[in-house]
């Protein structure tokens, strides 16, 4: 049995349903999306916990019900008395989607406030998944506590998986973001960056440069996503390219990278080759972007 802990923020999603002013409530968030897809892909025998913090209000209760319903473990979710969960709303304007966020005071920002509880939450995990967004929402002390807990887990033989998911708006400055991302890479075994973002904020000339930079931080396995372009894998210093199948009608790219991560990790945990794992990852992402929303049923 593999025990997985995904750490981050799950938000309420309000998505337009068609008639003006009517929205459907759902739940999403980068590491949550990855955990949700991992749950679909891995045998029920594997345990997948979502590690976050929520409030004590009805909306938080509903989020916990959603997580339980998705068969994700909620035992390590802290509850904050004076905060609630974050929310985002999708607006459709002339066919273009835009997002508005209410997450500045979300409970998830306190998920690392109690370092002992965080260490306990990760103590039983074989594999931990976190992202640049997980880091971005934490106060500096929480960021330190998380990186320490991950380093400790890694020291005990756990595998640390990191998606940099660069979101400059969540950071005080680009240099704070790139500094924290580089420190996170230093505690990670697997990194799953997207080249376009990395090029914009780290100045990488090509996917090889992205892979080399993460490898230089000590990441043994770097998988560089690149939209519809080929995926570059750099594993123990060996680089291989993997074509992705073209998707003719892209409906919504939300969670492309998150589902890719789940597809890759599930295949790797099942002992598949790098080529098979990247093919499974790109195949899943390709399916997800043909439908609306972050969480697309794949059964
Ligand atoms: P992110 O969503 O994190 O920005 P990418 O845009 O690089 O990540 O996309 C992640 C993965 O989704 C890609 O590696 C690819 O497998 C798939 N993907 C994204 N856009 C397309 C596309 N237009 N056609 C086919 N596959 C795509």
PDB file of C-alpha atoms and ligand atoms in Angstrom:
ATOM      1  CA  UNK A   1       0.000   0.000   0.000  1.00  0.00           C
ATOM      2  CA  UNK A   2       1.267   3.433  -0.898  1.00  0.00           C
ATOM      3  CA  UNK A   3       0.308   6.272   1.391  1.00  0.00           C
ATOM      4  CA  UNK A   4       0.138   9.631  -0.324  1.00  0.00           C
ATOM      5  CA  UNK A   5      -0.303  13.066   1.257  1.00  0.00           C
ATOM      6  CA  UNK A   6      -1.216  16.025  -0.954  1.00  0.00           C
ATOM      7  CA  UNK A   7      -0.745  19.379   0.749  1.00  0.00           C
ATOM      8  CA  UNK A   8      -2.388  22.643  -0.255  1.00  0.00           C
ATOM      9  CA  UNK A   9      -5.605  24.556  -0.672  1.00  0.00           C
ATOM     10  CA  UNK A  10      -8.964  23.308  -1.869  1.00  0.00           C
ATOM     11  CA  UNK A  11     -11.321  26.145  -2.798  1.00  0.00           C
ATOM     12  CA  UNK A  12     -14.991  26.494  -3.508  1.00  0.00           C
ATOM     13  CA  UNK A  13     -15.488  26.951  -7.237  1.00  0.00           C
ATOM     14  CA  UNK A  14     -18.469  28.895  -8.555  1.00  0.00           C
ATOM     15  CA  UNK A  15     -18.869  28.046 -12.246  1.00  0.00           C
ATOM     16  CA  UNK A  16     -21.420  29.629 -14.594  1.00  0.00           C
ATOM     17  CA  UNK A  17     -24.179  27.232 -15.629  1.00  0.00           C
ATOM     18  CA  UNK A  18     -25.617  29.074 -18.620  1.00  0.00           C
ATOM     19  CA  UNK A  19     -28.460  31.323 -17.484  1.00  0.00           C
ATOM     20  CA  UNK A  20     -27.082  34.710 -16.385  1.00  0.00           C
ATOM     21  CA  UNK A  21     -26.418  34.880 -12.647  1.00  0.00           C
ATOM     22  CA  UNK A  22     -26.698  31.135 -12.002  1.00  0.00           C
ATOM     23  CA  UNK A  23     -23.584  29.356 -10.762  1.00  0.00           C
ATOM     24  CA  UNK A  24     -22.812  25.776  -9.759  1.00  0.00           C
ATOM     25  CA  UNK A  25     -20.772  25.223  -6.619  1.00  0.00           C
ATOM     26  CA  UNK A  26     -17.865  22.811  -6.852  1.00  0.00           C
ATOM     27  CA  UNK A  27     -14.461  22.312  -5.280  1.00  0.00           C
ATOM     28  CA  UNK A  28     -11.001  22.561  -6.839  1.00  0.00           C
ATOM     29  CA  UNK A  29      -7.403  23.583  -6.256  1.00  0.00           C
ATOM     30  CA  UNK A  30      -4.139  22.463  -7.842  1.00  0.00           C
ATOM     31  CA  UNK A  31      -2.921  19.812  -5.363  1.00  0.00           C
ATOM     32  CA  UNK A  32      -6.512  18.810  -4.647  1.00  0.00           C
ATOM     33  CA  UNK A  33      -7.050  18.192  -8.380  1.00  0.00           C
ATOM     34  CA  UNK A  34      -3.944  16.017  -8.482  1.00  0.00           C
ATOM     35  CA  UNK A  35      -5.098  14.068  -5.403  1.00  0.00           C
ATOM     36  CA  UNK A  36      -8.572  13.643  -6.927  1.00  0.00           C
ATOM     37  CA  UNK A  37      -7.169  12.221 -10.175  1.00  0.00           C
ATOM     38  CA  UNK A  38      -4.701  10.017  -8.278  1.00  0.00           C
ATOM     39  CA  UNK A  39      -7.678   8.616  -6.381  1.00  0.00           C
ATOM     40  CA  UNK A  40      -9.350   7.692  -9.692  1.00  0.00           C
ATOM     41  CA  UNK A  41      -6.190   6.070 -11.023  1.00  0.00           C
ATOM     42  CA  UNK A  42      -4.855   4.116  -8.061  1.00  0.00           C
ATOM     43  CA  UNK A  43      -6.356   1.043  -6.376  1.00  0.00           C
ATOM     44  CA  UNK A  44      -8.558   1.771  -3.384  1.00  0.00           C
ATOM     45  CA  UNK A  45      -5.940  -0.018  -1.256  1.00  0.00           C
ATOM     46  CA  UNK A  46      -3.674   3.012  -1.565  1.00  0.00           C
ATOM     47  CA  UNK A  47      -4.363   5.794   0.903  1.00  0.00           C
ATOM     48  CA  UNK A  48      -4.525   9.401  -0.257  1.00  0.00           C
ATOM     49  CA  UNK A  49      -4.822  12.125   2.382  1.00  0.00           C
ATOM     50  CA  UNK A  50      -5.518  15.752   1.679  1.00  0.00           C
ATOM     51  CA  UNK A  51      -3.616  17.964   4.107  1.00  0.00           C
ATOM     52  CA  UNK A  52      -5.031  21.457   4.501  1.00  0.00           C
ATOM     53  CA  UNK A  53      -6.984  23.636   6.928  1.00  0.00           C
ATOM     54  CA  UNK A  54     -10.654  24.626   6.746  1.00  0.00           C
ATOM     55  CA  UNK A  55     -13.008  26.589   8.987  1.00  0.00           C
ATOM     56  CA  UNK A  56     -15.796  25.382  11.255  1.00  0.00           C
ATOM     57  CA  UNK A  57     -18.679  26.770   9.208  1.00  0.00           C
ATOM     58  CA  UNK A  58     -21.165  25.018   6.939  1.00  0.00           C
ATOM     59  CA  UNK A  59     -19.131  25.714   3.783  1.00  0.00           C
ATOM     60  CA  UNK A  60     -16.106  24.040   5.387  1.00  0.00           C
ATOM     61  CA  UNK A  61     -18.276  21.071   6.420  1.00  0.00           C
ATOM     62  CA  UNK A  62     -19.442  20.767   2.830  1.00  0.00           C
ATOM     63  CA  UNK A  63     -15.854  20.761   1.612  1.00  0.00           C
ATOM     64  CA  UNK A  64     -14.999  17.949   4.036  1.00  0.00           C
ATOM     65  CA  UNK A  65     -18.049  16.007   2.818  1.00  0.00           C
ATOM     66  CA  UNK A  66     -16.851  16.480  -0.756  1.00  0.00           C
ATOM     67  CA  UNK A  67     -13.341  15.227   0.120  1.00  0.00           C
ATOM     68  CA  UNK A  68     -14.728  12.198   1.975  1.00  0.00           C
ATOM     69  CA  UNK A  69     -17.072  11.516  -0.915  1.00  0.00           C
ATOM     70  CA  UNK A  70     -14.069  11.524  -3.235  1.00  0.00           C
ATOM     71  CA  UNK A  71     -12.444   8.929  -0.960  1.00  0.00           C
ATOM     72  CA  UNK A  72      -9.679  11.281   0.144  1.00  0.00           C
ATOM     73  CA  UNK A  73      -8.472  11.077   3.748  1.00  0.00           C
ATOM     74  CA  UNK A  74      -9.466  14.065   5.894  1.00  0.00           C
ATOM     75  CA  UNK A  75      -7.888  13.011   9.201  1.00  0.00           C
ATOM     76  CA  UNK A  76      -5.127  15.619   8.930  1.00  0.00           C
ATOM     77  CA  UNK A  77      -7.242  18.611   8.065  1.00  0.00           C
ATOM     78  CA  UNK A  78      -6.935  21.329  10.714  1.00  0.00           C
ATOM     79  CA  UNK A  79      -9.958  23.455  11.597  1.00  0.00           C
ATOM     80  CA  UNK A  80      -9.685  27.172  12.179  1.00  0.00           C
ATOM     81  CA  UNK A  81     -12.273  28.934  14.360  1.00  0.00           C
ATOM     82  CA  UNK A  82     -11.943  32.380  12.792  1.00  0.00           C
ATOM     83  CA  UNK A  83     -11.449  31.583   9.095  1.00  0.00           C
ATOM     84  CA  UNK A  84     -13.258  29.822   6.312  1.00  0.00           C
ATOM     85  CA  UNK A  85     -12.348  28.229   2.965  1.00  0.00           C
ATOM     86  CA  UNK A  86     -11.269  30.263  -0.081  1.00  0.00           C
ATOM     87  CA  UNK A  87     -13.490  30.738  -3.103  1.00  0.00           C
ATOM     88  CA  UNK A  88     -13.128  31.557  -6.784  1.00  0.00           C
ATOM     89  CA  UNK A  89     -15.674  32.464  -9.379  1.00  0.00           C
ATOM     90  CA  UNK A  90     -15.411  31.810 -13.095  1.00  0.00           C
ATOM     91  CA  UNK A  91     -16.838  34.563 -15.311  1.00  0.00           C
ATOM     92  CA  UNK A  92     -17.651  34.086 -18.975  1.00  0.00           C
ATOM     93  CA  UNK A  93     -17.248  37.248 -21.041  1.00  0.00           C
ATOM     94  CA  UNK A  94     -17.537  36.981 -24.831  1.00  0.00           C
ATOM     95  CA  UNK A  95     -16.647  33.293 -24.560  1.00  0.00           C
ATOM     96  CA  UNK A  96     -13.458  34.004 -22.568  1.00  0.00           C
ATOM     97  CA  UNK A  97     -13.112  32.674 -19.020  1.00  0.00           C
ATOM     98  CA  UNK A  98     -11.698  34.876 -16.292  1.00  0.00           C
ATOM     99  CA  UNK A  99     -11.254  34.097 -12.607  1.00  0.00           C
ATOM    100  CA  UNK A 100     -11.890  36.163  -9.456  1.00  0.00           C
ATOM    101  CA  UNK A 101     -10.464  34.908  -6.167  1.00  0.00           C
ATOM    102  CA  UNK A 102     -11.387  35.359  -2.514  1.00  0.00           C
ATOM    103  CA  UNK A 103      -8.604  33.481  -0.780  1.00  0.00           C
ATOM    104  CA  UNK A 104      -6.500  36.129   0.983  1.00  0.00           C
ATOM    105  CA  UNK A 105      -7.729  35.092   4.439  1.00  0.00           C
ATOM    106  CA  UNK A 106      -8.506  31.474   3.739  1.00  0.00           C
ATOM    107  CA  UNK A 107      -8.092  28.856   6.458  1.00  0.00           C
ATOM    108  CA  UNK A 108      -5.641  26.939   4.225  1.00  0.00           C
ATOM    109  CA  UNK A 109      -3.075  29.655   4.919  1.00  0.00           C
ATOM    110  CA  UNK A 110      -2.834  28.276   8.455  1.00  0.00           C
ATOM    111  CA  UNK A 111      -2.154  24.679   7.418  1.00  0.00           C
ATOM    112  CA  UNK A 112       1.451  24.846   8.634  1.00  0.00           C
ATOM    113  CA  UNK A 113       0.837  26.985  11.739  1.00  0.00           C
ATOM    114  CA  UNK A 114       1.303  23.950  13.975  1.00  0.00           C
ATOM    115  CA  UNK A 115       4.579  22.351  12.811  1.00  0.00           C
ATOM    116  CA  UNK A 116       4.115  19.324  15.096  1.00  0.00           C
ATOM    117  CA  UNK A 117       0.687  18.584  13.591  1.00  0.00           C
ATOM    118  CA  UNK A 118       2.117  18.970  10.097  1.00  0.00           C
ATOM    119  CA  UNK A 119       4.964  16.574  10.837  1.00  0.00           C
ATOM    120  CA  UNK A 120       2.398  14.139  12.258  1.00  0.00           C
ATOM    121  CA  UNK A 121       0.231  14.529   9.129  1.00  0.00           C
ATOM    122  CA  UNK A 122       3.181  13.561   6.936  1.00  0.00           C
ATOM    123  CA  UNK A 123       4.593  10.916   9.263  1.00  0.00           C
ATOM    124  CA  UNK A 124       2.768   8.018   7.658  1.00  0.00           C
ATOM    125  CA  UNK A 125       3.252   9.100   4.051  1.00  0.00           C
ATOM    126  CA  UNK A 126       5.436   7.399   1.450  1.00  0.00           C
ATOM    127  CA  UNK A 127       4.933  10.187  -1.046  1.00  0.00           C
ATOM    128  CA  UNK A 128       4.042  13.855  -0.515  1.00  0.00           C
ATOM    129  CA  UNK A 129       2.768  16.195  -3.212  1.00  0.00           C
ATOM    130  CA  UNK A 130       2.980  19.988  -2.875  1.00  0.00           C
ATOM    131  CA  UNK A 131       3.225  22.975  -5.173  1.00  0.00           C
ATOM    132  CA  UNK A 132       4.357  26.544  -5.588  1.00  0.00           C
ATOM    133  CA  UNK A 133       0.798  27.568  -4.757  1.00  0.00           C
ATOM    134  CA  UNK A 134       0.982  25.636  -1.472  1.00  0.00           C
ATOM    135  CA  UNK A 135       4.084  27.659  -0.624  1.00  0.00           C
ATOM    136  CA  UNK A 136       2.678  30.943  -1.894  1.00  0.00           C
ATOM    137  CA  UNK A 137      -0.357  30.934   0.395  1.00  0.00           C
ATOM    138  CA  UNK A 138       1.705  30.265   3.542  1.00  0.00           C
ATOM    139  CA  UNK A 139       3.234  32.953   5.746  1.00  0.00           C
ATOM    140  CA  UNK A 140       7.070  32.803   5.855  1.00  0.00           C
ATOM    141  CA  UNK A 141       7.089  30.749   9.080  1.00  0.00           C
ATOM    142  CA  UNK A 142       4.600  28.261   7.618  1.00  0.00           C
ATOM    143  CA  UNK A 143       6.712  27.937   4.494  1.00  0.00           C
ATOM    144  CA  UNK A 144       9.741  27.086   6.626  1.00  0.00           C
ATOM    145  CA  UNK A 145       7.743  24.577   8.666  1.00  0.00           C
ATOM    146  CA  UNK A 146       6.466  22.867   5.523  1.00  0.00           C
ATOM    147  CA  UNK A 147       9.894  22.621   3.901  1.00  0.00           C
ATOM    148  CA  UNK A 148      11.310  21.252   7.157  1.00  0.00           C
ATOM    149  CA  UNK A 149       8.560  18.648   7.483  1.00  0.00           C
ATOM    150  CA  UNK A 150       9.109  17.595   3.847  1.00  0.00           C
ATOM    151  CA  UNK A 151      12.881  17.384   4.326  1.00  0.00           C
ATOM    152  CA  UNK A 152      12.290  15.216   7.384  1.00  0.00           C
ATOM    153  CA  UNK A 153       9.960  12.915   5.442  1.00  0.00           C
ATOM    154  CA  UNK A 154      12.521  12.702   2.651  1.00  0.00           C
ATOM    155  CA  UNK A 155      15.194  11.843   5.215  1.00  0.00           C
ATOM    156  CA  UNK A 156      13.036   8.886   6.281  1.00  0.00           C
ATOM    157  CA  UNK A 157      12.891   7.638   2.688  1.00  0.00           C
ATOM    158  CA  UNK A 158       9.696   9.391   1.548  1.00  0.00           C
ATOM    159  CA  UNK A 159       9.406  10.704  -2.003  1.00  0.00           C
ATOM    160  CA  UNK A 160       8.714  14.427  -2.358  1.00  0.00           C
ATOM    161  CA  UNK A 161       6.859  15.620  -5.464  1.00  0.00           C
ATOM    162  CA  UNK A 162       6.774  19.307  -6.395  1.00  0.00           C
ATOM    163  CA  UNK A 163       4.880  21.220  -9.086  1.00  0.00           C
ATOM    164  CA  UNK A 164       6.288  24.784  -9.113  1.00  0.00           C
ATOM    165  CA  UNK A 165       2.988  26.173 -10.485  1.00  0.00           C
ATOM    166  CA  UNK A 166       4.335  29.728 -10.661  1.00  0.00           C
ATOM    167  CA  UNK A 167       1.658  32.289  -9.731  1.00  0.00           C
ATOM    168  CA  UNK A 168       3.410  35.671  -9.331  1.00  0.00           C
ATOM    169  CA  UNK A 169       0.217  37.348  -8.104  1.00  0.00           C
ATOM    170  CA  UNK A 170       0.282  35.204  -4.971  1.00  0.00           C
ATOM    171  CA  UNK A 171       3.787  36.369  -4.060  1.00  0.00           C
ATOM    172  CA  UNK A 172       5.081  39.681  -2.685  1.00  0.00           C
ATOM    173  CA  UNK A 173       7.690  39.874  -5.458  1.00  0.00           C
ATOM    174  CA  UNK A 174       9.086  37.747  -8.306  1.00  0.00           C
ATOM    175  CA  UNK A 175      12.331  37.261  -6.375  1.00  0.00           C
ATOM    176  CA  UNK A 176      10.456  35.987  -3.301  1.00  0.00           C
ATOM    177  CA  UNK A 177       8.699  33.500  -5.595  1.00  0.00           C
ATOM    178  CA  UNK A 178      11.784  32.270  -7.450  1.00  0.00           C
ATOM    179  CA  UNK A 179      13.748  32.053  -4.185  1.00  0.00           C
ATOM    180  CA  UNK A 180      11.091  29.925  -2.482  1.00  0.00           C
ATOM    181  CA  UNK A 181      10.641  27.715  -5.555  1.00  0.00           C
ATOM    182  CA  UNK A 182      14.374  27.043  -5.683  1.00  0.00           C
ATOM    183  CA  UNK A 183      14.412  26.137  -1.985  1.00  0.00           C
ATOM    184  CA  UNK A 184      11.437  23.813  -2.512  1.00  0.00           C
ATOM    185  CA  UNK A 185      13.263  22.110  -5.365  1.00  0.00           C
ATOM    186  CA  UNK A 186      16.116  21.378  -2.985  1.00  0.00           C
ATOM    187  CA  UNK A 187      13.867  19.104  -0.868  1.00  0.00           C
ATOM    188  CA  UNK A 188      12.163  17.411  -3.851  1.00  0.00           C
ATOM    189  CA  UNK A 189      12.735  14.120  -5.674  1.00  0.00           C
ATOM    190  CA  UNK A 190      10.328  14.698  -8.542  1.00  0.00           C
ATOM    191  CA  UNK A 191       9.611  18.114 -10.111  1.00  0.00           C
ATOM    192  CA  UNK A 192       6.844  18.670 -12.662  1.00  0.00           C
ATOM    193  CA  UNK A 193       7.329  22.222 -14.014  1.00  0.00           C
ATOM    194  CA  UNK A 194       5.627  23.802 -17.025  1.00  0.00           C
ATOM    195  CA  UNK A 195       8.226  25.278 -19.350  1.00  0.00           C
ATOM    196  CA  UNK A 196       6.247  28.335 -20.414  1.00  0.00           C
ATOM    197  CA  UNK A 197       5.929  29.590 -16.819  1.00  0.00           C
ATOM    198  CA  UNK A 198       9.515  28.720 -15.982  1.00  0.00           C
ATOM    199  CA  UNK A 199      10.788  30.572 -19.068  1.00  0.00           C
ATOM    200  CA  UNK A 200       8.840  33.668 -18.032  1.00  0.00           C
ATOM    201  CA  UNK A 201      10.126  33.813 -14.455  1.00  0.00           C
ATOM    202  CA  UNK A 202      13.468  32.009 -14.507  1.00  0.00           C
ATOM    203  CA  UNK A 203      14.482  32.977 -18.053  1.00  0.00           C
ATOM    204  CA  UNK A 204      14.971  29.373 -19.214  1.00  0.00           C
ATOM    205  CA  UNK A 205      15.747  29.385 -22.963  1.00  0.00           C
ATOM    206  CA  UNK A 206      14.263  25.922 -23.572  1.00  0.00           C
ATOM    207  CA  UNK A 207      12.875  22.887 -21.687  1.00  0.00           C
ATOM    208  CA  UNK A 208      16.416  21.493 -21.353  1.00  0.00           C
ATOM    209  CA  UNK A 209      17.353  24.604 -19.376  1.00  0.00           C
ATOM    210  CA  UNK A 210      14.325  24.132 -17.092  1.00  0.00           C
ATOM    211  CA  UNK A 211      15.244  20.479 -16.506  1.00  0.00           C
ATOM    212  CA  UNK A 212      18.902  21.306 -15.914  1.00  0.00           C
ATOM    213  CA  UNK A 213      18.045  24.001 -13.365  1.00  0.00           C
ATOM    214  CA  UNK A 214      15.864  21.652 -11.274  1.00  0.00           C
ATOM    215  CA  UNK A 215      18.412  18.854 -11.632  1.00  0.00           C
ATOM    216  CA  UNK A 216      21.022  21.337 -10.392  1.00  0.00           C
ATOM    217  CA  UNK A 217      18.942  21.789  -7.226  1.00  0.00           C
ATOM    218  CA  UNK A 218      19.177  18.049  -6.621  1.00  0.00           C
ATOM    219  CA  UNK A 219      15.887  16.859  -8.166  1.00  0.00           C
ATOM    220  CA  UNK A 220      16.513  13.367  -9.566  1.00  0.00           C
ATOM    221  CA  UNK A 221      13.431  13.217 -11.792  1.00  0.00           C
ATOM    222  CA  UNK A 222      12.299  16.322 -13.693  1.00  0.00           C
ATOM    223  CA  UNK A 223       9.358  16.124 -16.087  1.00  0.00           C
ATOM    224  CA  UNK A 224       8.964  19.344 -18.082  1.00  0.00           C
ATOM    225  CA  UNK A 225       5.444  19.952 -19.410  1.00  0.00           C
ATOM    226  CA  UNK A 226       5.064  22.319 -22.333  1.00  0.00           C
ATOM    227  CA  UNK A 227       1.408  22.716 -23.354  1.00  0.00           C
ATOM    228  CA  UNK A 228       0.886  20.799 -26.623  1.00  0.00           C
ATOM    229  CA  UNK A 229       4.654  20.526 -27.168  1.00  0.00           C
ATOM    230  CA  UNK A 230       6.728  17.426 -26.426  1.00  0.00           C
ATOM    231  CA  UNK A 231       7.445  16.575 -22.782  1.00  0.00           C
ATOM    232  CA  UNK A 232      11.062  16.441 -21.660  1.00  0.00           C
ATOM    233  CA  UNK A 233      12.000  13.928 -18.964  1.00  0.00           C
ATOM    234  CA  UNK A 234      15.338  14.194 -17.213  1.00  0.00           C
ATOM    235  CA  UNK A 235      15.803  11.220 -14.914  1.00  0.00           C
ATOM    236  CA  UNK A 236      19.131  10.606 -13.158  1.00  0.00           C
ATOM    237  CA  UNK A 237      20.824  12.839 -15.732  1.00  0.00           C
ATOM    238  CA  UNK A 238      19.348  11.084 -18.793  1.00  0.00           C
ATOM    239  CA  UNK A 239      17.112  13.214 -21.046  1.00  0.00           C
ATOM    240  CA  UNK A 240      14.331  11.811 -23.216  1.00  0.00           C
ATOM    241  CA  UNK A 241      11.655  13.534 -25.310  1.00  0.00           C
ATOM    242  CA  UNK A 242       8.050  12.350 -25.473  1.00  0.00           C
ATOM    243  CA  UNK A 243       5.532  13.564 -28.055  1.00  0.00           C
ATOM    244  CA  UNK A 244       2.036  14.511 -26.838  1.00  0.00           C
ATOM    245  CA  UNK A 245      -1.046  13.642 -28.888  1.00  0.00           C
ATOM    246  CA  UNK A 246      -2.574  16.747 -30.459  1.00  0.00           C
ATOM    247  CA  UNK A 247      -5.973  17.744 -29.051  1.00  0.00           C
ATOM    248  CA  UNK A 248      -7.989  19.336 -31.844  1.00  0.00           C
ATOM    249  CA  UNK A 249     -10.745  20.931 -29.798  1.00  0.00           C
ATOM    250  CA  UNK A 250      -9.451  22.231 -26.493  1.00  0.00           C
ATOM    251  CA  UNK A 251     -12.479  23.174 -24.376  1.00  0.00           C
ATOM    252  CA  UNK A 252     -10.896  24.221 -21.057  1.00  0.00           C
ATOM    253  CA  UNK A 253      -7.250  23.797 -20.024  1.00  0.00           C
ATOM    254  CA  UNK A 254      -8.027  24.057 -16.281  1.00  0.00           C
ATOM    255  CA  UNK A 255      -6.176  21.291 -14.409  1.00  0.00           C
ATOM    256  CA  UNK A 256      -4.183  20.179 -17.471  1.00  0.00           C
ATOM    257  CA  UNK A 257      -0.985  20.223 -15.458  1.00  0.00           C
ATOM    258  CA  UNK A 258      -2.599  18.851 -12.270  1.00  0.00           C
ATOM    259  CA  UNK A 259      -4.105  15.857 -14.062  1.00  0.00           C
ATOM    260  CA  UNK A 260      -0.845  15.291 -15.961  1.00  0.00           C
ATOM    261  CA  UNK A 261       0.941  15.084 -12.591  1.00  0.00           C
ATOM    262  CA  UNK A 262      -1.532  12.480 -11.321  1.00  0.00           C
ATOM    263  CA  UNK A 263      -1.249  10.431 -14.504  1.00  0.00           C
ATOM    264  CA  UNK A 264       2.525  10.458 -14.288  1.00  0.00           C
ATOM    265  CA  UNK A 265       2.720   9.609 -10.579  1.00  0.00           C
ATOM    266  CA  UNK A 266       0.121   6.832 -10.727  1.00  0.00           C
ATOM    267  CA  UNK A 267       1.970   5.165 -13.610  1.00  0.00           C
ATOM    268  CA  UNK A 268       5.327   5.515 -11.889  1.00  0.00           C
ATOM    269  CA  UNK A 269       3.917   4.049  -8.660  1.00  0.00           C
ATOM    270  CA  UNK A 270       2.631   1.144 -10.720  1.00  0.00           C
ATOM    271  CA  UNK A 271       6.146   0.473 -11.958  1.00  0.00           C
ATOM    272  CA  UNK A 272       5.711   1.686 -15.529  1.00  0.00           C
ATOM    273  CA  UNK A 273       8.577   3.036 -17.630  1.00  0.00           C
ATOM    274  CA  UNK A 274       9.150   6.784 -18.040  1.00  0.00           C
ATOM    275  CA  UNK A 275       7.834   6.603 -21.591  1.00  0.00           C
ATOM    276  CA  UNK A 276       4.651   4.831 -20.464  1.00  0.00           C
ATOM    277  CA  UNK A 277       4.196   7.177 -17.516  1.00  0.00           C
ATOM    278  CA  UNK A 278       4.512  10.324 -19.665  1.00  0.00           C
ATOM    279  CA  UNK A 279       2.141   8.830 -22.250  1.00  0.00           C
ATOM    280  CA  UNK A 280      -0.406   8.071 -19.508  1.00  0.00           C
ATOM    281  CA  UNK A 281       0.007  11.580 -18.078  1.00  0.00           C
ATOM    282  CA  UNK A 282      -0.393  13.347 -21.417  1.00  0.00           C
ATOM    283  CA  UNK A 283      -3.295  11.068 -22.328  1.00  0.00           C
ATOM    284  CA  UNK A 284      -5.133  11.984 -19.137  1.00  0.00           C
ATOM    285  CA  UNK A 285      -4.410  15.721 -19.505  1.00  0.00           C
ATOM    286  CA  UNK A 286      -5.605  15.480 -23.107  1.00  0.00           C
ATOM    287  CA  UNK A 287      -8.923  14.046 -21.897  1.00  0.00           C
ATOM    288  CA  UNK A 288      -9.311  16.650 -19.163  1.00  0.00           C
ATOM    289  CA  UNK A 289      -8.873  19.611 -21.534  1.00  0.00           C
ATOM    290  CA  UNK A 290     -11.633  18.314 -23.803  1.00  0.00           C
ATOM    291  CA  UNK A 291     -14.199  19.054 -21.052  1.00  0.00           C
ATOM    292  CA  UNK A 292     -15.170  21.965 -18.832  1.00  0.00           C
ATOM    293  CA  UNK A 293     -13.959  22.164 -15.244  1.00  0.00           C
ATOM    294  CA  UNK A 294     -11.001  20.974 -13.196  1.00  0.00           C
ATOM    295  CA  UNK A 295     -12.402  17.585 -12.144  1.00  0.00           C
ATOM    296  CA  UNK A 296     -13.473  15.515 -15.118  1.00  0.00           C
ATOM    297  CA  UNK A 297     -14.721  11.999 -14.298  1.00  0.00           C
ATOM    298  CA  UNK A 298     -12.484   9.491 -16.052  1.00  0.00           C
ATOM    299  CA  UNK A 299     -14.017   6.137 -15.101  1.00  0.00           C
TER     300      UNK A 299
HETATM  301  P1  LIG B   1      -0.111  23.791 -16.948  1.00  0.00           P
HETATM  302  O1  LIG B   1      -1.576  23.463 -17.072  1.00  0.00           O
HETATM  303  O2  LIG B   1       0.468  23.408 -15.623  1.00  0.00           O
HETATM  304  O3  LIG B   1       0.252  25.181 -17.404  1.00  0.00           O
HETATM  305  P2  LIG B   1       0.740  22.776 -19.514  1.00  0.00           P
HETATM  306  O4  LIG B   1      -0.025  23.869 -20.203  1.00  0.00           O
HETATM  307  O5  LIG B   1       2.176  22.672 -19.871  1.00  0.00           O
HETATM  308  O6  LIG B   1       0.639  22.814 -17.942  1.00  0.00           O
HETATM  309  O7  LIG B   1      -0.018  21.441 -19.863  1.00  0.00           O
HETATM  310  C1  LIG B   1       0.138  20.269 -19.106  1.00  0.00           C
HETATM  311  C2  LIG B   1      -0.049  19.079 -20.010  1.00  0.00           C
HETATM  312  O8  LIG B   1      -1.362  19.100 -20.573  1.00  0.00           O
HETATM  313  C3  LIG B   1       0.900  19.054 -21.194  1.00  0.00           C
HETATM  314  O9  LIG B   1       2.128  18.450 -20.883  1.00  0.00           O
HETATM  315  C4  LIG B   1       0.100  18.220 -22.190  1.00  0.00           C
HETATM  316  O10 LIG B   1       0.241  16.856 -21.905  1.00  0.00           O
HETATM  317  C5  LIG B   1      -1.336  18.623 -21.899  1.00  0.00           C
HETATM  318  N1  LIG B   1      -1.755  19.729 -22.785  1.00  0.00           N
HETATM  319  C6  LIG B   1      -1.886  21.035 -22.462  1.00  0.00           C
HETATM  320  N2  LIG B   1      -2.325  21.755 -23.528  1.00  0.00           N
HETATM  321  C7  LIG B   1      -2.474  20.865 -24.547  1.00  0.00           C
HETATM  322  C8  LIG B   1      -2.909  20.957 -25.916  1.00  0.00           C
HETATM  323  N3  LIG B   1      -3.277  22.119 -26.460  1.00  0.00           N
HETATM  324  N4  LIG B   1      -2.946  19.823 -26.655  1.00  0.00           N
HETATM  325  C9  LIG B   1      -2.585  18.630 -26.127  1.00  0.00           C
HETATM  326  N5  LIG B   1      -2.181  18.477 -24.846  1.00  0.00           N
HETATM  327  C10 LIG B   1      -2.108  19.570 -24.070  1.00  0.00           C
END
